[in-house]
XYZ file of C-alpha atoms in Angstrom:
359
model
C 88.712 121.616 101.381
C 87.127 123.560 98.552
C 84.493 122.479 96.132
C 81.542 124.446 94.845
C 78.002 123.912 96.049
C 75.717 122.930 93.181
C 72.947 125.006 94.771
C 74.878 128.110 93.742
C 73.922 127.310 90.160
C 70.319 128.220 90.955
C 71.172 131.892 91.357
C 70.090 132.474 87.760
C 66.898 130.436 87.979
C 63.491 131.479 89.281
C 63.305 129.598 92.573
C 60.032 130.966 93.984
C 58.259 127.591 93.822
C 60.189 124.324 93.705
C 59.175 122.093 90.826
C 57.990 118.526 91.358
C 59.422 116.130 88.829
C 57.146 113.775 86.894
C 59.534 112.395 84.244
C 59.092 108.595 84.299
C 62.356 107.737 82.535
C 66.051 108.404 82.855
C 65.869 110.964 80.037
C 62.974 113.316 79.224
C 61.339 112.451 75.906
C 61.920 115.949 74.540
C 65.675 115.748 75.210
C 65.940 112.283 73.713
C 64.190 113.396 70.517
C 66.349 116.521 70.273
C 69.666 114.739 70.780
C 68.582 111.938 68.440
C 67.919 114.452 65.656
C 71.243 116.172 66.400
C 73.102 112.824 66.380
C 74.336 113.594 69.910
C 73.435 110.356 71.636
C 76.393 108.727 73.360
C 77.417 105.207 72.354
C 76.280 104.042 75.811
C 72.770 105.257 74.926
C 72.532 103.123 71.800
C 71.221 99.608 71.415
C 73.443 96.547 71.007
C 75.515 95.988 67.869
C 75.404 95.554 64.988
C 72.462 97.932 64.584
C 73.385 100.291 67.484
C 70.062 102.067 67.141
C 69.032 104.921 69.500
C 67.276 103.449 72.508
C 65.111 105.707 74.685
C 65.328 103.195 77.553
C 69.146 103.586 77.636
C 69.304 107.364 77.234
C 70.238 109.354 80.355
C 69.590 113.064 80.831
C 72.742 115.080 80.197
C 73.941 117.982 82.341
C 72.936 121.472 81.247
C 73.780 124.427 83.458
C 70.898 126.805 84.319
C 71.348 130.142 82.571
C 70.045 133.680 83.112
C 66.761 134.279 81.352
C 66.151 130.615 80.761
C 62.697 129.456 81.902
C 62.634 126.919 84.725
C 62.315 123.299 83.645
C 58.859 121.816 83.336
C 57.823 118.982 85.693
C 58.046 116.460 82.834
C 61.696 117.425 82.389
C 62.628 116.644 86.008
C 62.981 113.161 87.451
C 61.507 112.324 90.877
C 63.751 110.721 93.533
C 62.733 107.141 92.709
C 63.700 107.612 89.051
C 66.937 109.353 90.026
C 67.887 106.382 92.214
C 67.186 103.969 89.364
C 69.273 106.212 87.088
C 72.276 106.100 89.413
C 72.013 102.320 89.668
C 71.954 102.118 85.863
C 75.078 104.284 85.666
C 76.893 102.105 88.202
C 75.993 99.067 86.134
C 77.488 100.751 83.055
C 80.822 101.104 84.843
C 81.020 97.346 85.239
C 81.075 96.989 81.453
C 84.710 96.258 80.589
C 84.203 97.184 76.923
C 85.234 100.525 75.480
C 87.414 103.323 76.727
C 87.398 103.710 80.520
C 88.062 107.466 80.524
C 85.248 108.040 78.020
C 82.872 105.917 80.074
C 83.814 107.806 83.243
C 83.231 111.175 81.559
C 79.761 110.034 80.471
C 78.780 108.731 83.910
C 80.186 111.779 85.713
C 78.239 114.147 83.468
C 75.001 112.205 84.026
C 75.571 112.142 87.799
C 75.969 115.904 87.715
C 72.585 116.098 85.986
C 71.143 113.888 88.749
C 72.366 116.320 91.425
C 70.960 119.251 89.453
C 67.529 117.599 89.263
C 67.632 117.169 93.042
C 68.641 120.808 93.477
C 65.959 122.186 91.151
C 63.343 120.322 93.196
C 64.866 121.515 96.504
C 65.531 117.903 97.467
C 69.328 118.001 97.847
C 69.212 118.334 101.630
C 66.237 116.008 102.101
C 66.531 112.436 103.404
C 65.230 111.068 100.076
C 68.482 112.282 98.479
C 70.696 110.184 100.777
C 70.638 106.875 98.831
C 71.141 108.776 95.563
C 74.094 110.853 96.729
C 75.755 107.938 98.513
C 75.765 105.817 95.355
C 77.018 108.755 93.294
C 79.933 109.139 95.700
C 80.776 105.443 95.416
C 81.317 105.946 91.702
C 83.154 109.279 92.008
C 85.641 107.935 94.569
C 86.176 104.774 92.530
C 86.669 106.764 89.307
C 89.133 109.152 90.939
C 91.404 106.221 91.684
C 90.829 104.301 88.462
C 91.715 107.280 86.252
C 94.535 108.721 88.349
C 97.167 107.876 85.727
C 95.287 109.427 82.808
C 96.717 112.625 81.253
C 94.950 115.924 81.916
C 93.424 115.860 78.449
C 91.595 112.654 79.351
C 90.733 113.241 82.996
C 90.385 116.598 84.774
C 91.367 115.706 88.348
C 90.619 119.226 89.637
C 87.058 119.240 88.265
C 86.552 115.707 89.537
C 87.579 116.715 93.077
C 85.150 119.640 92.942
C 82.316 117.267 92.097
C 83.291 114.933 94.932
C 83.258 117.855 97.382
C 79.875 119.045 96.062
C 78.439 115.574 96.603
C 79.885 115.298 100.118
C 78.467 118.720 101.039
C 74.989 117.812 99.794
C 75.052 114.379 101.446
C 76.129 115.752 104.822
C 73.326 118.344 104.698
C 70.865 115.548 103.955
C 72.157 113.596 106.957
C 71.619 116.606 109.227
C 68.109 117.164 107.886
C 67.303 113.479 108.312
C 68.451 113.530 111.942
C 66.316 116.607 112.613
C 63.230 114.856 111.227
C 63.954 111.520 112.919
C 64.765 112.979 116.357
C 68.493 112.454 116.101
C 68.426 108.933 114.663
C 71.580 108.355 112.609
C 71.285 106.573 109.268
C 73.109 103.239 109.291
C 75.315 104.275 106.375
C 76.184 107.741 107.710
C 79.304 106.880 109.788
C 80.777 105.069 106.784
C 80.399 108.102 104.513
C 81.451 110.587 107.189
C 84.658 108.542 107.502
C 85.110 108.709 103.721
C 84.665 112.491 103.942
C 87.447 112.739 106.532
C 89.807 110.497 104.578
C 89.188 112.435 101.373
C 90.014 115.670 103.218
C 93.041 114.322 105.068
C 94.855 117.046 107.007
C 91.977 119.530 106.797
C 91.239 121.202 110.161
C 87.715 122.061 108.970
C 86.928 118.444 108.073
C 88.350 117.206 111.371
C 86.304 119.742 113.326
C 83.104 118.768 111.531
C 83.622 115.062 112.186
C 84.461 115.668 115.855
C 81.133 117.521 116.204
C 79.106 114.566 114.919
C 76.694 112.843 117.314
C 78.343 110.367 119.645
C 76.683 107.433 117.878
C 78.559 108.319 114.707
C 81.882 109.292 116.312
C 82.197 105.949 118.088
C 81.602 103.829 114.970
C 84.530 101.632 113.819
C 84.736 103.460 110.467
C 85.170 106.894 112.021
C 87.484 105.633 114.778
C 89.836 104.235 112.107
C 89.578 107.365 109.929
C 90.387 109.549 112.952
C 93.372 107.347 113.846
C 94.726 107.746 110.303
C 94.081 111.493 110.405
C 95.865 111.931 113.741
C 98.825 109.804 112.611
C 99.167 112.062 109.562
C 98.961 115.265 111.611
C 101.465 113.900 114.145
C 103.791 112.901 111.277
C 103.825 109.335 112.522
C 104.123 107.960 109.020
C 104.920 104.380 109.967
C 101.577 104.215 111.792
C 99.825 106.214 109.055
C 100.782 103.829 106.260
C 100.211 100.757 108.417
C 96.647 101.813 109.217
C 95.942 103.115 105.716
C 97.143 99.916 104.076
C 94.503 97.968 106.018
C 91.629 100.059 104.640
C 89.043 98.385 102.381
C 88.700 99.371 98.735
C 86.452 102.465 98.826
C 88.188 104.188 101.787
C 91.498 103.493 100.021
C 90.125 105.256 96.931
C 89.170 108.241 99.099
C 92.672 108.436 100.558
C 94.560 107.690 97.341
C 95.237 111.256 96.167
C 96.992 112.055 99.470
C 99.552 109.251 99.233
C 102.217 111.103 97.245
C 102.073 114.075 99.625
C 102.299 111.767 102.632
C 105.339 109.996 101.152
C 107.015 113.325 100.469
C 106.397 114.485 104.037
C 107.630 111.146 105.373
C 110.924 111.434 103.479
C 111.345 115.029 104.659
C 110.797 113.929 108.265
C 113.260 111.038 107.959
C 115.865 113.245 106.250
C 115.840 115.744 109.110
C 115.245 113.331 111.969
C 117.698 110.599 110.989
C 120.369 112.653 109.260
C 123.769 110.987 109.719
C 126.829 110.720 107.533
C 127.285 106.956 107.725
C 123.695 105.875 108.388
C 121.936 103.799 105.707
C 118.335 102.627 105.530
C 117.313 99.643 103.336
C 115.213 100.669 100.348
C 113.152 97.469 100.513
C 112.090 98.288 104.057
C 111.357 101.898 103.091
C 109.211 100.667 100.185
C 107.159 98.485 102.514
C 106.707 101.339 104.969
C 105.559 103.804 102.290
C 103.391 101.272 100.398
C 105.545 101.403 97.274
C 106.068 98.665 94.718
C 109.633 97.787 95.706
C 113.173 99.005 96.289
C 113.460 100.418 92.765
C 110.464 102.722 93.227
C 111.682 103.768 96.659
C 115.096 104.586 95.208
C 113.526 106.638 92.414
C 111.481 108.641 94.904
C 114.537 109.267 97.092
C 116.630 110.470 94.138
C 113.908 112.852 93.034
C 114.201 114.495 96.452
C 117.997 114.762 96.357
C 118.729 111.872 98.706
C 121.772 109.694 98.086
C 121.055 106.094 97.105
C 123.931 103.655 97.557
C 123.378 100.079 96.405
C 120.118 99.017 98.072
C 120.050 101.713 100.773
C 119.373 105.418 101.156
C 121.349 107.930 103.197
C 119.104 110.427 104.993
C 120.885 113.783 105.068
C 119.007 117.016 105.658
C 121.619 118.960 103.720
C 120.807 117.173 100.461
C 117.007 117.142 100.816
C 115.076 119.070 98.197
C 111.316 119.465 98.158
C 111.006 118.858 94.428
C 107.757 118.469 92.592
C 107.299 114.761 92.048
C 104.859 113.541 89.385
C 101.516 113.059 91.067
C 100.849 109.554 89.746
C 104.144 107.892 88.840
C 103.309 104.353 89.997
C 99.849 103.189 88.950
C 100.477 99.628 90.212
C 100.893 100.642 93.840
C 100.541 97.677 96.247
C 98.458 99.971 98.472
C 95.433 99.006 96.322
C 96.347 95.477 95.310
C 93.645 92.914 95.917
C 91.216 95.353 97.559
C 88.589 95.579 94.820
C 87.985 91.831 94.741
C 85.407 90.329 92.373
C 82.510 92.488 93.554
C 80.910 94.723 90.924
C 80.666 98.435 91.642
C 76.872 98.220 91.771
C 77.026 95.356 94.291
C 79.556 97.337 96.366
C 77.252 100.355 96.386
C 74.202 98.285 97.331
C 76.140 96.772 100.232
C 77.489 100.070 101.569
C 74.638 102.499 100.911
C 71.314 103.159 102.533
């Protein structure tokens, strides 16, 4: 399940007394002036064309890792929770801008969200209930971006680093939920079951994630979101791939984004199971039906996947034979137009989606 805890970055910082942020804007004035002089403001921090002048109201604090010997930030360099929430909403609104390069925009937003989490951590607020609406909205973007950029080359999108940031955000959010329940005498936040289900889907097949979800309070475990996520998880563990893909295909947009990076592995396991369970010399299975079962784009894609695993494709069918199966390394994102996601995002903006789903 992996992922580093952002709190570990405070090991090099004097943490005797937590700071209380007083910065009124999304970017401290000192940082804005410094980056303006260094010509390091991002295009998304500039005013509208044609002038494109630096705009302090659009600037967002960039991420800077705490270092040994570096003095702790001053209160005016840290943003309080209300400003951090406004900052995340601003970043979500930026993602709805269709102009410019999507990978560049994602890199900018991801960096600024990392700075948001660091501000929470430096103020010892990461596990406090006030962090819940901030972390939930950050996760909405991170899950969405992980799907949107899945076909980008490694030079444009670091999937490993992105997954680490998702896991960091889940860890912080789940701590905040526990702290909130302790303060509110076990009352569960309305949005918690939804994000606990996203956590389980993102960590599909993980015994640790399953154990943690099964130990949630009964009010959370019996929610429709977690019941469906558990059903998908059990179908995957039981290798019931027909049920797995049927249930997964019915997921809404954000849960589908959380599950997306597991699809290729699930398809590979499904083909391995079929090759050993239905191995027969003269048996054929229609590729069109296999494509529907595995949420692929059609018989051609299903045939390509079968060939990459050594299976024999004859006309519009595949012959499952365990003797020819090979567990080859298939490209992680070969079919960006997968019907698994078709029509799920709708016309809703990412900010509107986050406001509907989050606390």
